[in-house]
Amino acid sequence: MTELLTARLVLRHWRDCDLAPWAAMNADPAVREHLGALLTREQSDASVARFRADFERRGYGWWAVEVQDTGEFVGFAGLDDTEDAMPLTGVEIGWRLARPAWGRGYATEAARAVLAHGFGALGLAGIFAVTTAGNLRSQAVMHRIGMVREPAGDFDDPSAPEGPLRRQVVYRIDGGPGAARPA
């Protein structure tokens, strides 16, 4: 499995020692604010099993993110194929960080590395991102990495309950010649 290095981060394969901090993230209401229900330890562990299987099957997916200087696990970032229930097709970029890692530029740094890998090694023509309309922090990251809002693609997530998690906004970036590239 490919590992990605940035100035401060390592995007790497998942280790068993990541399971407890990943579960703690998924049980944190602030981290899950724009994602829905909190996850149990079993649900969280199952998600890591899926991440590992996806990498084995297709060669990309969700990397664990750690801080190079300390070796601390701080979250995940990566690429995923759209689910059948989504009104979009293609490859989606995403990230999720533990609360102590917020505000340090890690999401932007990791996302730039993921985009470079997607356009370079994987040869993707374009990548999109989706978040709730109220998730201004993630939308700011999308903007910083060169993504452009595509309001015509916005949709209501039928699996989300009525309320702030239902409306989803879409951002895209083109990987073709002359396309905007992350700085």
XYZ file of N, CA and C in Angstrom:
549
model
N 0.825 -1.178 0.000
C 0.000 0.000 0.000
C 0.872 1.244 0.000
N 0.501 2.182 -0.814
C 1.220 3.446 -0.913
C 1.025 4.275 0.345
N 2.098 4.853 0.833
C 2.020 5.829 1.907
C 2.335 7.187 1.311
N 1.680 8.216 1.835
C 1.901 9.575 1.367
C 2.553 10.373 2.487
N 3.571 11.153 2.136
C 4.255 11.999 3.105
C 4.043 13.454 2.739
N 3.803 14.265 3.756
C 3.735 15.711 3.582
C 4.815 16.305 4.484
N 4.847 17.606 4.578
C 5.837 18.249 5.436
C 5.703 17.806 6.894
N 4.461 17.565 7.344
C 4.245 17.243 8.755
C 3.522 15.930 9.005
N 2.957 15.323 7.966
C 2.074 14.182 8.156
C 2.534 12.954 7.391
N 2.076 11.800 7.874
C 2.206 10.535 7.146
C 0.799 10.008 6.963
N 0.419 9.742 5.718
C -0.841 9.067 5.412
C -0.450 7.627 5.131
N -0.910 6.720 5.981
C -0.368 5.360 5.986
C -1.474 4.331 6.176
N -1.054 3.057 6.116
C -1.998 1.972 6.359
C -2.458 2.014 7.819
N -3.595 1.405 8.060
C -4.164 1.363 9.410
C -3.452 0.311 10.245
N -3.226 0.643 11.504
C -2.615 -0.275 12.459
C -3.630 -0.587 13.550
N -3.446 -1.713 14.199
C -4.360 -2.071 15.292
C -4.351 -1.019 16.400
N -3.224 -0.358 16.611
C -3.151 0.673 17.657
C -3.968 1.916 17.302
N -4.440 2.022 16.058
C -5.293 3.148 15.649
C -6.749 2.945 16.061
N -7.113 1.713 16.376
C -8.528 1.415 16.624
C -9.110 2.195 17.796
N -8.400 2.270 18.898
C -8.933 2.985 20.070
C -9.068 4.486 19.817
N -8.040 5.176 19.279
C -8.236 6.604 19.026
C -9.264 6.878 17.923
N -9.381 5.990 16.959
C -10.408 6.130 15.921
C -11.795 5.996 16.545
N -11.959 5.027 17.425
C -13.243 4.856 18.107
C -13.569 6.075 18.968
N -12.561 6.634 19.632
C -12.783 7.832 20.447
C -13.245 8.996 19.572
N -12.653 9.143 18.390
C -13.100 10.190 17.458
C -14.561 9.989 17.074
N -14.913 8.749 16.775
C -16.263 8.447 16.309
C -17.300 8.499 17.431
N -16.838 8.606 18.668
C -17.735 8.762 19.814
C -17.772 10.208 20.306
N -17.070 11.094 19.609
C -17.003 12.511 19.984
C -18.097 13.281 19.240
N -19.072 13.838 19.950
C -20.160 14.565 19.288
C -19.685 15.728 18.413
N -18.597 16.389 18.784
C -18.099 17.495 17.965
C -17.548 16.976 16.633
N -16.839 15.863 16.663
C -16.294 15.277 15.430
C -17.431 14.781 14.533
N -18.473 14.229 15.136
C -19.588 13.640 14.385
C -20.702 14.643 14.064
N -20.522 15.916 14.430
C -21.578 16.917 14.280
C -22.206 16.929 12.888
N -21.422 16.801 11.848
C -21.927 16.861 10.477
C -22.015 15.486 9.828
N -21.880 14.435 10.631
C -21.854 13.072 10.089
C -23.015 12.208 10.548
N -23.663 12.589 11.609
C -24.769 11.782 12.110
C -24.437 11.134 13.433
N -25.068 10.009 13.667
C -24.992 9.332 14.961
C -23.557 8.965 15.341
N -23.326 8.939 16.644
C -22.054 8.460 17.160
C -21.923 6.977 16.844
N -20.693 6.507 16.693
C -20.457 5.094 16.404
C -20.009 4.366 17.661
N -20.432 3.128 17.783
C -19.947 2.266 18.856
C -18.532 1.815 18.512
N -17.860 1.218 19.461
C -16.517 0.678 19.206
C -16.581 -0.371 18.108
N -17.610 -1.220 18.146
C -17.745 -2.267 17.132
C -17.945 -1.662 15.737
N -18.774 -0.644 15.629
C -19.000 0.007 14.340
C -17.722 0.679 13.845
N -17.022 1.312 14.749
C -15.782 1.984 14.395
C -14.731 0.979 13.913
N -14.571 -0.127 14.649
C -13.629 -1.173 14.227
C -14.015 -1.753 12.875
N -15.311 -1.937 12.651
C -15.783 -2.474 11.367
C -15.444 -1.526 10.220
N -15.495 -0.219 10.479
C -15.151 0.737 9.421
C -13.684 0.582 9.023
N -12.803 0.364 9.983
C -11.388 0.170 9.666
C -11.199 -1.119 8.865
N -11.925 -2.148 9.192
C -11.848 -3.394 8.408
C -12.247 -3.130 6.958
N -13.284 -2.317 6.752
C -13.695 -1.955 5.385
C -12.612 -1.132 4.691
N -12.008 -0.179 5.419
C -10.949 0.643 4.825
C -9.799 -0.231 4.350
N -9.399 -1.189 5.176
C -8.306 -2.086 4.813
C -8.671 -2.921 3.589
N -9.878 -3.447 3.558
C -10.321 -4.280 2.431
C -10.389 -3.469 1.142
N -10.859 -2.234 1.237
C -10.930 -1.378 0.047
C -9.544 -1.148 -0.541
N -8.556 -0.871 0.312
C -7.193 -0.678 -0.178
C -6.680 -1.934 -0.858
N -6.933 -3.079 -0.267
C -6.499 -4.347 -0.868
C -7.138 -4.553 -2.238
N -8.426 -4.242 -2.326
C -9.192 -4.507 -3.537
C -8.874 -3.529 -4.667
N -8.763 -2.216 -4.357
C -8.659 -1.252 -5.451
C -7.401 -0.394 -5.424
N -6.619 -0.477 -4.330
C -5.359 0.263 -4.283
C -5.458 1.690 -3.772
N -6.606 2.126 -3.349
C -6.772 3.430 -2.718
C -7.956 3.372 -1.771
N -8.059 4.400 -0.952
C -9.127 4.448 0.031
C -8.814 5.473 1.099
N -9.106 5.106 2.341
C -8.900 6.009 3.480
C -7.610 5.641 4.194
N -6.662 6.577 4.215
C -5.416 6.403 4.938
C -5.594 6.874 6.375
N -4.913 6.233 7.296
C -4.765 6.776 8.643
C -3.782 7.938 8.543
N -4.018 8.988 9.310
C -3.145 10.164 9.290
C -2.446 10.269 10.637
N -1.128 10.391 10.568
C -0.356 10.578 11.801
C 0.578 11.767 11.634
N 0.920 12.380 12.744
C 1.866 13.488 12.773
C 3.268 12.892 12.756
N 4.080 13.309 11.786
C 5.426 12.741 11.636
C 6.270 12.875 12.886
N 6.294 14.066 13.481
C 7.195 14.313 14.609
C 6.872 13.485 15.845
N 5.593 13.182 16.047
C 5.194 12.504 17.283
C 4.699 11.085 17.083
N 4.321 10.734 15.847
C 3.723 9.429 15.585
C 2.270 9.347 16.037
N 1.703 10.478 16.443
C 0.324 10.503 16.945
C -0.686 10.311 15.813
N -1.612 9.390 16.000
C -2.737 9.206 15.086
C -3.697 10.382 15.288
N -4.055 11.072 14.186
C -4.938 12.235 14.322
C -6.202 12.137 13.468
N -6.348 11.066 12.669
C -7.565 10.953 11.873
C -7.365 10.174 10.600
N -8.173 10.539 9.595
C -8.051 9.882 8.304
C -8.259 10.879 7.177
N -7.775 10.489 5.988
C -7.983 11.257 4.762
C -7.839 10.283 3.610
N -8.522 10.578 2.523
C -8.365 9.692 1.376
C -9.415 9.863 0.318
N -9.553 8.807 -0.458
C -10.448 8.767 -1.605
C -11.364 7.564 -1.493
N -12.584 7.728 -1.982
C -13.542 6.628 -1.937
C -14.435 6.691 -3.157
N -14.838 5.542 -3.643
C -15.823 5.483 -4.725
C -17.181 5.868 -4.164
N -18.005 6.465 -4.998
C -19.339 6.836 -4.530
C -20.171 5.593 -4.263
N -21.066 5.741 -3.314
C -21.987 4.658 -2.999
C -23.142 4.692 -3.989
N -23.784 3.548 -4.188
C -24.877 3.459 -5.151
C -26.013 4.423 -4.859
N -26.264 4.726 -3.599
C -27.372 5.600 -3.222
C -27.081 7.076 -3.500
N -25.842 7.417 -3.787
C -25.471 8.816 -4.030
C -25.929 9.256 -5.411
N -26.342 10.506 -5.542
C -26.738 11.020 -6.858
C -25.538 11.428 -7.713
N -24.326 11.163 -7.249
C -23.099 11.497 -7.963
C -22.350 10.220 -8.297
N -21.518 10.288 -9.300
C -20.632 9.171 -9.597
C -19.205 9.688 -9.639
N -18.271 8.821 -9.359
C -16.871 9.208 -9.396
C -16.179 8.893 -8.093
N -15.116 9.645 -7.843
C -14.291 9.431 -6.662
C -14.377 10.674 -5.778
N -14.616 10.414 -4.493
C -14.786 11.475 -3.509
C -13.561 11.569 -2.611
N -13.157 12.781 -2.296
C -12.102 13.025 -1.319
C -12.758 13.360 0.013
N -12.091 12.979 1.093
C -12.620 13.308 2.406
C -11.537 13.264 3.462
N -11.889 13.721 4.657
C -10.977 13.762 5.787
C -11.803 13.850 7.062
N -11.226 13.429 8.132
C -11.827 13.562 9.468
C -10.688 13.553 10.472
N -10.674 14.544 11.343
C -9.603 14.665 12.318
C -10.158 14.709 13.733
N -9.341 14.235 14.663
C -9.663 14.345 16.082
C -9.659 15.823 16.465
N -10.504 16.173 17.398
C -10.651 17.577 17.789
C -9.327 18.262 18.155
N -8.410 17.621 18.906
C -7.148 18.310 19.216
C -6.309 18.657 17.976
N -6.589 18.030 16.834
C -5.841 18.295 15.603
C -6.470 19.409 14.760
N -7.620 19.897 15.157
C -8.300 20.945 14.386
C -7.506 22.260 14.456
N -7.621 23.036 13.395
C -7.042 24.374 13.381
C -5.542 24.423 13.164
N -4.953 23.329 12.764
C -3.504 23.275 12.550
C -3.127 23.159 11.075
N -4.122 23.114 10.196
C -3.851 22.975 8.773
C -3.641 21.544 8.317
N -3.841 20.575 9.215
C -3.616 19.177 8.854
C -4.588 18.692 7.776
N -5.854 19.074 7.856
C -6.827 18.611 6.862
C -6.433 19.104 5.475
N -6.057 20.361 5.371
C -5.644 20.924 4.082
C -4.390 20.237 3.575
N -3.430 20.033 4.440
C -2.167 19.394 4.059
C -2.400 17.961 3.582
N -3.196 17.218 4.316
C -3.495 15.839 3.927
C -4.290 15.805 2.623
N -5.271 16.689 2.495
C -6.104 16.708 1.294
C -5.283 17.038 0.048
N -4.342 17.938 0.171
C -3.476 18.255 -0.980
C -2.681 17.029 -1.417
N -2.170 16.274 -0.453
C -1.418 15.059 -0.787
C -2.327 14.029 -1.454
N -3.546 13.912 -0.960
C -4.506 12.961 -1.541
C -4.853 13.372 -2.969
N -5.102 14.663 -3.201
C -5.390 15.122 -4.565
C -4.226 14.828 -5.503
N -3.015 15.142 -5.066
C -1.843 14.903 -5.907
C -1.734 13.421 -6.262
N -1.997 12.545 -5.307
C -1.962 11.108 -5.566
C -3.084 10.701 -6.530
N -4.267 11.231 -6.305
C -5.404 10.895 -7.170
C -5.180 11.306 -8.615
N -4.671 12.512 -8.812
C -4.440 12.990 -10.178
C -3.168 12.406 -10.780
N -2.147 12.206 -9.952
C -0.876 11.685 -10.450
C -0.887 10.176 -10.603
N -0.722 9.466 -9.504
C -0.586 8.010 -9.532
C -1.829 7.309 -10.061
N -3.007 7.825 -9.696
C -4.247 7.158 -10.113
C -4.788 7.672 -11.440
N -4.325 8.819 -11.894
C -4.758 9.371 -13.172
C -6.231 9.742 -13.239
N -6.804 10.140 -12.109
C -8.221 10.512 -12.095
C -8.445 11.798 -12.886
N -9.563 11.876 -13.570
C -9.900 13.070 -14.349
C -10.470 14.170 -13.467
N -11.110 13.789 -12.387
C -11.709 14.754 -11.486
C -12.037 14.101 -10.163
N -12.176 14.915 -9.146
C -12.484 14.444 -7.800
C -13.526 15.387 -7.220
N -14.461 14.854 -6.461
C -15.462 15.708 -5.831
C -15.430 15.522 -4.327
N -16.079 16.443 -3.638
C -16.223 16.378 -2.183
C -17.653 16.764 -1.840
N -18.159 16.167 -0.773
C -19.522 16.424 -0.316
C -19.492 16.635 1.188
N -20.256 17.597 1.652
C -20.439 17.788 3.086
C -21.786 18.444 3.319
N -22.175 18.516 4.573
C -23.434 19.186 4.883
C -23.301 20.678 4.601
N -24.431 21.300 4.298
C -24.435 22.730 4.007
C -23.875 23.547 5.168
N -24.025 23.061 6.381
C -23.550 23.785 7.550
C -22.110 23.530 7.945
N -21.425 22.638 7.259
C -20.051 22.299 7.633
C -19.081 23.268 6.948
N -19.009 24.455 7.501
C -18.196 25.509 6.902
C -16.705 25.229 7.012
N -16.277 24.493 8.036
C -14.855 24.156 8.167
C -14.391 23.286 6.993
N -15.166 22.240 6.677
C -14.783 21.384 5.548
C -14.891 22.132 4.232
N -15.894 22.969 4.104
C -16.009 23.753 2.878
C -14.815 24.691 2.705
N -14.292 25.223 3.808
C -13.105 26.075 3.733
C -11.896 25.272 3.248
N -11.763 24.033 3.718
C -10.673 23.173 3.240
C -10.845 22.922 1.747
N -12.053 22.613 1.321
C -12.312 22.367 -0.102
C -11.874 23.561 -0.936
N -12.209 24.740 -0.477
C -11.816 25.965 -1.187
C -10.295 26.109 -1.209
N -9.639 25.880 -0.062
C -8.179 26.044 0.018
C -7.434 25.078 -0.894
N -7.996 23.901 -1.159
C -7.290 22.930 -2.006
C -7.654 23.086 -3.478
N -8.374 24.155 -3.800
C -8.654 24.470 -5.197
C -9.957 23.927 -5.736
N -10.799 23.373 -4.890
C -12.079 22.853 -5.343
C -13.056 24.015 -5.556
N -14.011 23.794 -6.439
C -14.998 24.806 -6.779
C -16.380 24.277 -6.433
N -17.166 25.107 -5.795
C -18.537 24.739 -5.427
C -19.354 24.517 -6.694
N -20.142 23.479 -6.682
C -21.006 23.136 -7.814
C -22.458 23.076 -7.311
N -23.106 24.237 -7.147
C -24.448 24.270 -6.561
C -25.470 23.399 -7.290
N -25.307 23.225 -8.586
C -26.256 22.394 -9.335
C -26.207 20.935 -8.886
N -25.104 20.536 -8.254
C -24.969 19.167 -7.776
C -25.454 18.950 -6.355
N -25.770 20.036 -5.634
C -26.233 19.901 -4.252
C -27.473 19.015 -4.202
N -27.637 18.299 -3.097
C -28.751 17.358 -2.994
C -29.144 17.152 -1.540
N -30.308 16.585 -1.340
C -30.765 16.183 -0.018
C -30.456 14.702 0.148
N -29.741 14.372 1.218
C -29.376 12.996 1.508
C -30.603 12.269 2.053
N -31.129 11.307 1.291
C -32.338 10.623 1.747
C -32.127 9.761 2.990
N -30.871 9.432 3.302
C -30.612 8.616 4.490
C -30.499 9.471 5.755
N -30.420 10.786 5.596
C -30.302 11.684 6.752
C -31.695 12.110 7.205
N -31.862 12.266 8.500
C -33.159 12.739 8.999
C -33.399 14.186 8.581
N -34.636 14.605 8.600
C -34.961 16.010 8.356
C -34.137 16.844 9.308
N -33.536 17.900 8.809
C -32.731 18.760 9.667
C -31.418 19.142 9.018
N -30.445 19.584 9.813
C -29.214 20.156 9.266
C -28.290 19.160 8.561
N -28.495 17.866 8.751
C -27.635 16.883 8.084
C -28.147 16.492 6.704
N -29.331 16.900 6.366
C -29.927 16.450 5.107
C -29.319 17.133 3.878
N -29.209 18.463 3.880
C -28.732 19.175 2.696
C -27.229 19.004 2.538
N -26.810 18.511 1.369
C -25.411 18.264 1.057
C -24.955 19.213 -0.051
N -23.757 19.744 0.096
C -23.184 20.615 -0.927
C -22.026 19.884 -1.595
N -21.817 20.203 -2.859
C -20.846 19.492 -3.690
C -19.771 20.462 -4.180
N -18.538 20.004 -4.103
C -17.385 20.725 -4.653
C -16.656 19.775 -5.598
N -16.009 20.323 -6.619
C -15.255 19.509 -7.585
C -13.925 20.168 -7.926
N -13.024 19.328 -8.405
C -11.774 19.809 -8.976
C -11.435 18.900 -10.143
N -10.968 19.516 -11.220
C -10.621 18.808 -12.445
C -9.134 18.479 -12.424
N -8.809 17.294 -12.858
C -7.413 16.887 -12.889
C -6.791 16.950 -14.253
N -7.545 17.477 -15.240
C -7.046 17.526 -16.599
C -6.009 18.605 -16.810
N -5.450 18.664 -18.024
C -4.450 19.692 -18.338
C -5.023 21.088 -18.114
N -4.234 21.925 -17.482
C -4.652 23.308 -17.248
C -5.618 23.474 -16.094
N -5.967 22.392 -15.426
C -6.923 22.465 -14.318
C -6.256 23.120 -13.111
N -7.098 23.684 -12.259
C -6.585 24.253 -11.009
C -5.945 23.134 -10.199
N -4.782 23.389 -9.697
C -4.059 22.413 -8.897
C -3.859 22.959 -7.493
N -3.835 22.075 -6.510
C -3.573 22.544 -5.154
C -2.211 23.199 -5.067
N -2.117 24.284 -4.357
C -0.838 24.995 -4.211
C 0.057 24.284 -3.219
